[in-house]
PDB file of C-alpha atoms in Angstrom:
ATOM      1  CA  UNK A1224      70.246  48.938 -51.779  1.00  0.00           C
ATOM      2  CA  UNK A1225      68.314  52.110 -51.281  1.00  0.00           C
ATOM      3  CA  UNK A1226      69.412  54.391 -48.482  1.00  0.00           C
ATOM      4  CA  UNK A1227      67.940  57.546 -46.966  1.00  0.00           C
ATOM      5  CA  UNK A1228      70.134  60.062 -45.197  1.00  0.00           C
ATOM      6  CA  UNK A1229      69.005  62.859 -42.929  1.00  0.00           C
ATOM      7  CA  UNK A1230      72.196  64.667 -41.989  1.00  0.00           C
ATOM      8  CA  UNK A1231      70.775  66.648 -39.053  1.00  0.00           C
ATOM      9  CA  UNK A1232      69.610  64.812 -35.940  1.00  0.00           C
ATOM     10  CA  UNK A1233      68.538  68.062 -34.315  1.00  0.00           C
ATOM     11  CA  UNK A1234      67.310  71.338 -35.765  1.00  0.00           C
ATOM     12  CA  UNK A1235      66.202  74.345 -33.771  1.00  0.00           C
ATOM     13  CA  UNK A1236      64.628  77.513 -35.162  1.00  0.00           C
ATOM     14  CA  UNK A1237      62.622  80.426 -33.797  1.00  0.00           C
ATOM     15  CA  UNK A1238      58.934  80.833 -34.467  1.00  0.00           C
ATOM     16  CA  UNK A1239      58.360  82.612 -37.754  1.00  0.00           C
ATOM     17  CA  UNK A1240      61.745  81.648 -39.185  1.00  0.00           C
ATOM     18  CA  UNK A1241      62.089  79.510 -42.313  1.00  0.00           C
ATOM     19  CA  UNK A1242      62.933  75.875 -41.808  1.00  0.00           C
ATOM     20  CA  UNK A1243      64.481  73.279 -44.091  1.00  0.00           C
ATOM     21  CA  UNK A1244      64.934  69.630 -43.148  1.00  0.00           C
ATOM     22  CA  UNK A1245      67.371  67.884 -45.420  1.00  0.00           C
ATOM     23  CA  UNK A1246      66.952  64.458 -46.966  1.00  0.00           C
ATOM     24  CA  UNK A1247      69.108  62.671 -49.503  1.00  0.00           C
ATOM     25  CA  UNK A1248      68.403  59.314 -51.030  1.00  0.00           C
ATOM     26  CA  UNK A1249      70.614  56.911 -52.885  1.00  0.00           C
ATOM     27  CA  UNK A1250      69.031  54.775 -55.497  1.00  0.00           C
ATOM     28  CA  UNK A1251      69.609  54.628 -59.209  1.00  0.00           C
ATOM     29  CA  UNK A1252      65.937  54.225 -60.037  1.00  0.00           C
ATOM     30  CA  UNK A1253      63.009  56.526 -59.327  1.00  0.00           C
ATOM     31  CA  UNK A1254      61.737  55.753 -55.847  1.00  0.00           C
ATOM     32  CA  UNK A1255      58.637  57.251 -54.336  1.00  0.00           C
ATOM     33  CA  UNK A1256      59.549  59.720 -51.614  1.00  0.00           C
ATOM     34  CA  UNK A1257      57.679  60.643 -48.463  1.00  0.00           C
ATOM     35  CA  UNK A1258      57.928  62.727 -45.332  1.00  0.00           C
ATOM     36  CA  UNK A1259      56.496  61.335 -42.141  1.00  0.00           C
ATOM     37  CA  UNK A1260      56.045  63.223 -38.870  1.00  0.00           C
ATOM     38  CA  UNK A1261      55.723  62.081 -35.289  1.00  0.00           C
ATOM     39  CA  UNK A1262      54.374  64.580 -32.780  1.00  0.00           C
ATOM     40  CA  UNK A1263      54.955  64.046 -29.078  1.00  0.00           C
ATOM     41  CA  UNK A1264      53.094  60.971 -27.819  1.00  0.00           C
ATOM     42  CA  UNK A1265      51.476  60.341 -31.195  1.00  0.00           C
ATOM     43  CA  UNK A1266      52.034  57.695 -33.826  1.00  0.00           C
ATOM     44  CA  UNK A1267      54.069  58.150 -36.947  1.00  0.00           C
ATOM     45  CA  UNK A1268      51.927  59.688 -39.675  1.00  0.00           C
ATOM     46  CA  UNK A1269      52.300  60.604 -43.306  1.00  0.00           C
ATOM     47  CA  UNK A1270      52.946  64.301 -43.891  1.00  0.00           C
ATOM     48  CA  UNK A1271      53.351  64.436 -47.634  1.00  0.00           C
ATOM     49  CA  UNK A1272      54.498  62.484 -50.679  1.00  0.00           C
ATOM     50  CA  UNK A1273      56.399  63.770 -53.648  1.00  0.00           C
ATOM     51  CA  UNK A1274      54.090  62.376 -56.277  1.00  0.00           C
ATOM     52  CA  UNK A1275      51.168  64.526 -55.172  1.00  0.00           C
ATOM     53  CA  UNK A1276      53.147  67.795 -55.111  1.00  0.00           C
ATOM     54  CA  UNK A1277      51.010  68.969 -52.237  1.00  0.00           C
ATOM     55  CA  UNK A1278      51.470  71.433 -49.399  1.00  0.00           C
ATOM     56  CA  UNK A1279      50.461  70.129 -45.991  1.00  0.00           C
ATOM     57  CA  UNK A1280      50.440  72.371 -42.911  1.00  0.00           C
ATOM     58  CA  UNK A1281      52.489  74.859 -44.919  1.00  0.00           C
ATOM     59  CA  UNK A1282      55.217  72.305 -45.676  1.00  0.00           C
ATOM     60  CA  UNK A1283      56.411  71.523 -49.176  1.00  0.00           C
ATOM     61  CA  UNK A1284      59.099  69.195 -50.470  1.00  0.00           C
ATOM     62  CA  UNK A1285      60.744  69.323 -53.851  1.00  0.00           C
ATOM     63  CA  UNK A1286      62.316  66.320 -55.472  1.00  0.00           C
ATOM     64  CA  UNK A1287      65.676  67.140 -57.016  1.00  0.00           C
ATOM     65  CA  UNK A1288      66.726  64.104 -59.023  1.00  0.00           C
ATOM     66  CA  UNK A1289      70.067  65.627 -59.945  1.00  0.00           C
ATOM     67  CA  UNK A1290      71.046  66.051 -56.312  1.00  0.00           C
ATOM     68  CA  UNK A1291      68.968  63.029 -55.186  1.00  0.00           C
ATOM     69  CA  UNK A1292      67.413  65.201 -52.519  1.00  0.00           C
ATOM     70  CA  UNK A1293      63.924  65.678 -51.122  1.00  0.00           C
ATOM     71  CA  UNK A1294      64.254  68.498 -48.621  1.00  0.00           C
ATOM     72  CA  UNK A1295      61.243  69.573 -46.549  1.00  0.00           C
ATOM     73  CA  UNK A1296      60.613  73.297 -46.274  1.00  0.00           C
ATOM     74  CA  UNK A1297      58.314  75.724 -44.537  1.00  0.00           C
ATOM     75  CA  UNK A1298      58.643  79.495 -44.870  1.00  0.00           C
ATOM     76  CA  UNK A1299      57.387  80.382 -41.382  1.00  0.00           C
ATOM     77  CA  UNK A1300      57.801  77.775 -38.636  1.00  0.00           C
ATOM     78  CA  UNK A1301      55.190  77.479 -35.881  1.00  0.00           C
ATOM     79  CA  UNK A1302      55.648  76.074 -32.377  1.00  0.00           C
ATOM     80  CA  UNK A1303      53.238  73.249 -33.190  1.00  0.00           C
ATOM     81  CA  UNK A1304      55.652  72.078 -35.896  1.00  0.00           C
ATOM     82  CA  UNK A1305      57.993  70.776 -33.200  1.00  0.00           C
ATOM     83  CA  UNK A1306      58.239  67.037 -33.827  1.00  0.00           C
ATOM     84  CA  UNK A1307      60.368  64.238 -35.249  1.00  0.00           C
ATOM     85  CA  UNK A1308      60.473  64.226 -39.021  1.00  0.00           C
ATOM     86  CA  UNK A1309      61.413  61.157 -41.068  1.00  0.00           C
ATOM     87  CA  UNK A1310      62.166  61.063 -44.742  1.00  0.00           C
ATOM     88  CA  UNK A1311      61.386  57.777 -46.490  1.00  0.00           C
ATOM     89  CA  UNK A1312      61.805  56.258 -49.909  1.00  0.00           C
ATOM     90  CA  UNK A1313      59.891  53.349 -51.383  1.00  0.00           C
ATOM     91  CA  UNK A1314      61.081  51.156 -54.202  1.00  0.00           C
ATOM     92  CA  UNK A1315      59.408  47.915 -55.172  1.00  0.00           C
ATOM     93  CA  UNK A1316      57.281  47.648 -52.023  1.00  0.00           C
ATOM     94  CA  UNK A1317      60.265  48.334 -49.774  1.00  0.00           C
ATOM     95  CA  UNK A1318      59.878  51.522 -47.694  1.00  0.00           C
ATOM     96  CA  UNK A1319      63.092  52.705 -46.022  1.00  0.00           C
ATOM     97  CA  UNK A1320      63.370  55.482 -43.487  1.00  0.00           C
ATOM     98  CA  UNK A1321      66.070  57.928 -42.525  1.00  0.00           C
ATOM     99  CA  UNK A1322      67.216  58.294 -38.927  1.00  0.00           C
ATOM    100  CA  UNK A1323      65.013  61.340 -38.433  1.00  0.00           C
ATOM    101  CA  UNK A1324      65.445  64.992 -37.536  1.00  0.00           C
ATOM    102  CA  UNK A1325      64.050  66.431 -34.338  1.00  0.00           C
ATOM    103  CA  UNK A1326      62.729  69.903 -35.077  1.00  0.00           C
ATOM    104  CA  UNK A1327      62.260  72.308 -32.193  1.00  0.00           C
ATOM    105  CA  UNK A1328      60.545  75.615 -32.839  1.00  0.00           C
ATOM    106  CA  UNK A1329      61.261  78.077 -30.075  1.00  0.00           C
ATOM    107  CA  UNK A1330      58.847  80.873 -29.146  1.00  0.00           C
TER     108      UNK A1330
ATOM    109  CA  UNK B 314      37.848  53.429 -38.140  1.00  0.00           C
ATOM    110  CA  UNK B 315      40.403  52.508 -35.468  1.00  0.00           C
ATOM    111  CA  UNK B 316      43.251  52.612 -37.943  1.00  0.00           C
ATOM    112  CA  UNK B 317      46.095  50.188 -37.314  1.00  0.00           C
ATOM    113  CA  UNK B 318      45.945  48.450 -33.953  1.00  0.00           C
ATOM    114  CA  UNK B 319      48.823  46.611 -32.338  1.00  0.00           C
ATOM    115  CA  UNK B 320      48.940  44.384 -29.292  1.00  0.00           C
ATOM    116  CA  UNK B 321      50.271  44.263 -26.728  1.00  0.00           C
ATOM    117  CA  UNK B 322      51.459  47.817 -26.145  1.00  0.00           C
ATOM    118  CA  UNK B 323      54.277  46.777 -23.834  1.00  0.00           C
ATOM    119  CA  UNK B 324      56.035  43.486 -23.254  1.00  0.00           C
ATOM    120  CA  UNK B 325      58.930  42.306 -21.132  1.00  0.00           C
ATOM    121  CA  UNK B 326      60.656  39.054 -22.054  1.00  0.00           C
ATOM    122  CA  UNK B 327      63.725  37.179 -20.920  1.00  0.00           C
ATOM    123  CA  UNK B 328      66.678  36.531 -23.184  1.00  0.00           C
ATOM    124  CA  UNK B 329      66.202  33.301 -25.133  1.00  0.00           C
ATOM    125  CA  UNK B 330      62.423  33.410 -25.016  1.00  0.00           C
ATOM    126  CA  UNK B 331      60.085  33.756 -27.958  1.00  0.00           C
ATOM    127  CA  UNK B 332      57.564  36.537 -28.558  1.00  0.00           C
ATOM    128  CA  UNK B 333      54.569  37.118 -30.826  1.00  0.00           C
ATOM    129  CA  UNK B 334      53.332  40.592 -31.694  1.00  0.00           C
ATOM    130  CA  UNK B 335      50.014  41.236 -33.404  1.00  0.00           C
ATOM    131  CA  UNK B 336      48.713  43.787 -35.846  1.00  0.00           C
ATOM    132  CA  UNK B 337      45.297  44.548 -37.323  1.00  0.00           C
ATOM    133  CA  UNK B 338      45.528  46.724 -40.425  1.00  0.00           C
ATOM    134  CA  UNK B 339      43.403  49.719 -41.239  1.00  0.00           C
ATOM    135  CA  UNK B 340      40.078  48.783 -42.791  1.00  0.00           C
ATOM    136  CA  UNK B 341      40.496  48.274 -46.523  1.00  0.00           C
ATOM    137  CA  UNK B 342      44.264  47.793 -46.382  1.00  0.00           C
ATOM    138  CA  UNK B 343      45.660  44.455 -47.482  1.00  0.00           C
ATOM    139  CA  UNK B 344      49.398  44.924 -47.044  1.00  0.00           C
ATOM    140  CA  UNK B 345      51.215  44.841 -43.706  1.00  0.00           C
ATOM    141  CA  UNK B 346      54.801  45.898 -43.083  1.00  0.00           C
ATOM    142  CA  UNK B 347      56.770  45.502 -39.877  1.00  0.00           C
ATOM    143  CA  UNK B 348      59.491  47.787 -38.620  1.00  0.00           C
ATOM    144  CA  UNK B 349      61.893  47.790 -35.693  1.00  0.00           C
ATOM    145  CA  UNK B 350      62.704  51.165 -34.181  1.00  0.00           C
ATOM    146  CA  UNK B 351      65.547  51.304 -31.700  1.00  0.00           C
ATOM    147  CA  UNK B 352      65.879  54.322 -29.441  1.00  0.00           C
ATOM    148  CA  UNK B 353      67.052  57.356 -31.388  1.00  0.00           C
ATOM    149  CA  UNK B 354      66.887  55.575 -34.729  1.00  0.00           C
ATOM    150  CA  UNK B 355      64.530  55.584 -37.655  1.00  0.00           C
ATOM    151  CA  UNK B 356      62.282  52.593 -38.319  1.00  0.00           C
ATOM    152  CA  UNK B 357      64.176  49.651 -39.837  1.00  0.00           C
ATOM    153  CA  UNK B 358      62.291  47.496 -42.314  1.00  0.00           C
ATOM    154  CA  UNK B 359      61.801  43.883 -41.207  1.00  0.00           C
ATOM    155  CA  UNK B 360      59.410  42.470 -43.809  1.00  0.00           C
ATOM    156  CA  UNK B 361      56.154  42.988 -45.672  1.00  0.00           C
ATOM    157  CA  UNK B 362      53.204  40.668 -46.120  1.00  0.00           C
ATOM    158  CA  UNK B 363      50.710  40.662 -48.949  1.00  0.00           C
ATOM    159  CA  UNK B 364      48.219  37.951 -49.857  1.00  0.00           C
ATOM    160  CA  UNK B 365      49.431  35.929 -46.885  1.00  0.00           C
ATOM    161  CA  UNK B 366      52.968  35.744 -48.231  1.00  0.00           C
ATOM    162  CA  UNK B 367      56.191  37.503 -47.332  1.00  0.00           C
ATOM    163  CA  UNK B 368      56.789  39.811 -50.268  1.00  0.00           C
ATOM    164  CA  UNK B 369      59.884  41.721 -49.203  1.00  0.00           C
ATOM    165  CA  UNK B 370      62.390  41.296 -46.407  1.00  0.00           C
ATOM    166  CA  UNK B 371      64.918  43.611 -44.848  1.00  0.00           C
ATOM    167  CA  UNK B 372      68.242  42.695 -43.324  1.00  0.00           C
ATOM    168  CA  UNK B 373      66.965  40.733 -40.329  1.00  0.00           C
ATOM    169  CA  UNK B 374      67.917  37.179 -39.293  1.00  0.00           C
ATOM    170  CA  UNK B 375      65.621  34.188 -39.639  1.00  0.00           C
ATOM    171  CA  UNK B 376      64.774  34.500 -35.946  1.00  0.00           C
ATOM    172  CA  UNK B 377      62.295  37.097 -37.179  1.00  0.00           C
ATOM    173  CA  UNK B 378      59.345  35.509 -38.917  1.00  0.00           C
ATOM    174  CA  UNK B 379      55.811  36.495 -39.637  1.00  0.00           C
ATOM    175  CA  UNK B 380      52.435  35.505 -40.838  1.00  0.00           C
ATOM    176  CA  UNK B 381      49.448  37.129 -42.467  1.00  0.00           C
ATOM    177  CA  UNK B 382      45.948  35.790 -42.043  1.00  0.00           C
ATOM    178  CA  UNK B 383      43.064  35.806 -44.557  1.00  0.00           C
ATOM    179  CA  UNK B 384      41.564  38.848 -42.796  1.00  0.00           C
ATOM    180  CA  UNK B 385      44.884  40.672 -43.488  1.00  0.00           C
ATOM    181  CA  UNK B 386      45.922  40.809 -39.839  1.00  0.00           C
ATOM    182  CA  UNK B 387      49.500  39.860 -39.153  1.00  0.00           C
ATOM    183  CA  UNK B 388      51.860  38.497 -36.536  1.00  0.00           C
ATOM    184  CA  UNK B 389      55.537  39.062 -35.986  1.00  0.00           C
ATOM    185  CA  UNK B 390      57.410  36.289 -34.204  1.00  0.00           C
ATOM    186  CA  UNK B 391      60.880  36.611 -32.776  1.00  0.00           C
ATOM    187  CA  UNK B 392      62.679  33.514 -31.492  1.00  0.00           C
ATOM    188  CA  UNK B 393      65.697  33.225 -29.198  1.00  0.00           C
ATOM    189  CA  UNK B 394      65.389  36.812 -28.033  1.00  0.00           C
ATOM    190  CA  UNK B 395      68.559  38.840 -27.583  1.00  0.00           C
ATOM    191  CA  UNK B 396      69.022  41.954 -25.486  1.00  0.00           C
ATOM    192  CA  UNK B 397      69.520  43.853 -28.745  1.00  0.00           C
ATOM    193  CA  UNK B 398      65.985  42.992 -29.836  1.00  0.00           C
ATOM    194  CA  UNK B 399      64.690  45.511 -27.317  1.00  0.00           C
ATOM    195  CA  UNK B 400      62.937  48.151 -29.402  1.00  0.00           C
ATOM    196  CA  UNK B 401      59.633  49.576 -30.510  1.00  0.00           C
ATOM    197  CA  UNK B 402      58.045  47.340 -33.138  1.00  0.00           C
ATOM    198  CA  UNK B 403      55.832  49.167 -35.574  1.00  0.00           C
ATOM    199  CA  UNK B 404      53.235  47.746 -37.877  1.00  0.00           C
ATOM    200  CA  UNK B 405      52.127  49.699 -40.939  1.00  0.00           C
ATOM    201  CA  UNK B 406      49.328  48.899 -43.347  1.00  0.00           C
ATOM    202  CA  UNK B 407      48.781  50.092 -46.864  1.00  0.00           C
ATOM    203  CA  UNK B 408      47.375  49.377 -50.261  1.00  0.00           C
ATOM    204  CA  UNK B 409      49.809  48.318 -52.980  1.00  0.00           C
ATOM    205  CA  UNK B 410      49.730  51.741 -54.568  1.00  0.00           C
ATOM    206  CA  UNK B 411      51.471  55.063 -54.457  1.00  0.00           C
ATOM    207  CA  UNK B 412      49.944  55.991 -51.118  1.00  0.00           C
ATOM    208  CA  UNK B 413      51.918  56.061 -47.899  1.00  0.00           C
ATOM    209  CA  UNK B 414      51.618  53.812 -44.912  1.00  0.00           C
ATOM    210  CA  UNK B 415      49.341  54.052 -41.885  1.00  0.00           C
ATOM    211  CA  UNK B 416      51.210  53.195 -38.724  1.00  0.00           C
ATOM    212  CA  UNK B 417      50.141  51.670 -35.453  1.00  0.00           C
ATOM    213  CA  UNK B 418      51.304  52.958 -32.085  1.00  0.00           C
ATOM    214  CA  UNK B 419      53.760  50.122 -31.757  1.00  0.00           C
ATOM    215  CA  UNK B 420      54.673  47.439 -29.253  1.00  0.00           C
ATOM    216  CA  UNK B 421      57.499  48.288 -26.880  1.00  0.00           C
ATOM    217  CA  UNK B 422      59.516  45.102 -26.343  1.00  0.00           C
ATOM    218  CA  UNK B 423      62.061  44.950 -23.551  1.00  0.00           C
ATOM    219  CA  UNK B 424      64.362  41.948 -23.334  1.00  0.00           C
ATOM    220  CA  UNK B 425      66.048  41.437 -19.975  1.00  0.00           C
TER     221      UNK B 425
END
């Protein structure tokens, strides 16, 4: 069964510092990978997906098939980036989420 | 477009009772997935409905059942409620494609 692991429950950085949220997946196939974000008192929303190779709000995520990782990165964190971040993988209509990482960006 | 709407927003039930949660998908979406999110955890996949049939199911007991209607809206039913069923229940809609899901705000179920 596919599994998504986010090793850090909490991550705290200062404004302007680089940030990396780690995500590892375990599946022998080629799942689709996503990052979702949940800001305070808002619903869970899609941030980006690996297949589109896009940068959203300054965030990027690179799929590393060798390491089965899909880490989320931003070179300069902003206070408004503080939120819960969930990595997810989808295989055959089954979308599974990691436990999430709470990112706090301090002023 | 109101996006995904779920009702009710909050619900308190007694152990052993049954509950029905409702979800209206985003306009144009035909696939509905349900998730359970316990406090401090990521969403756990319950099942997915497409063309009024359950297409995929996660590791949840048969007490959890669902339905999808011709207008793509969906219900989640939980029988014989346990205290451990207390959680936020999320509905997500999508198209069967490479795009991600659109989530509702959830129904907070408390079992006492």
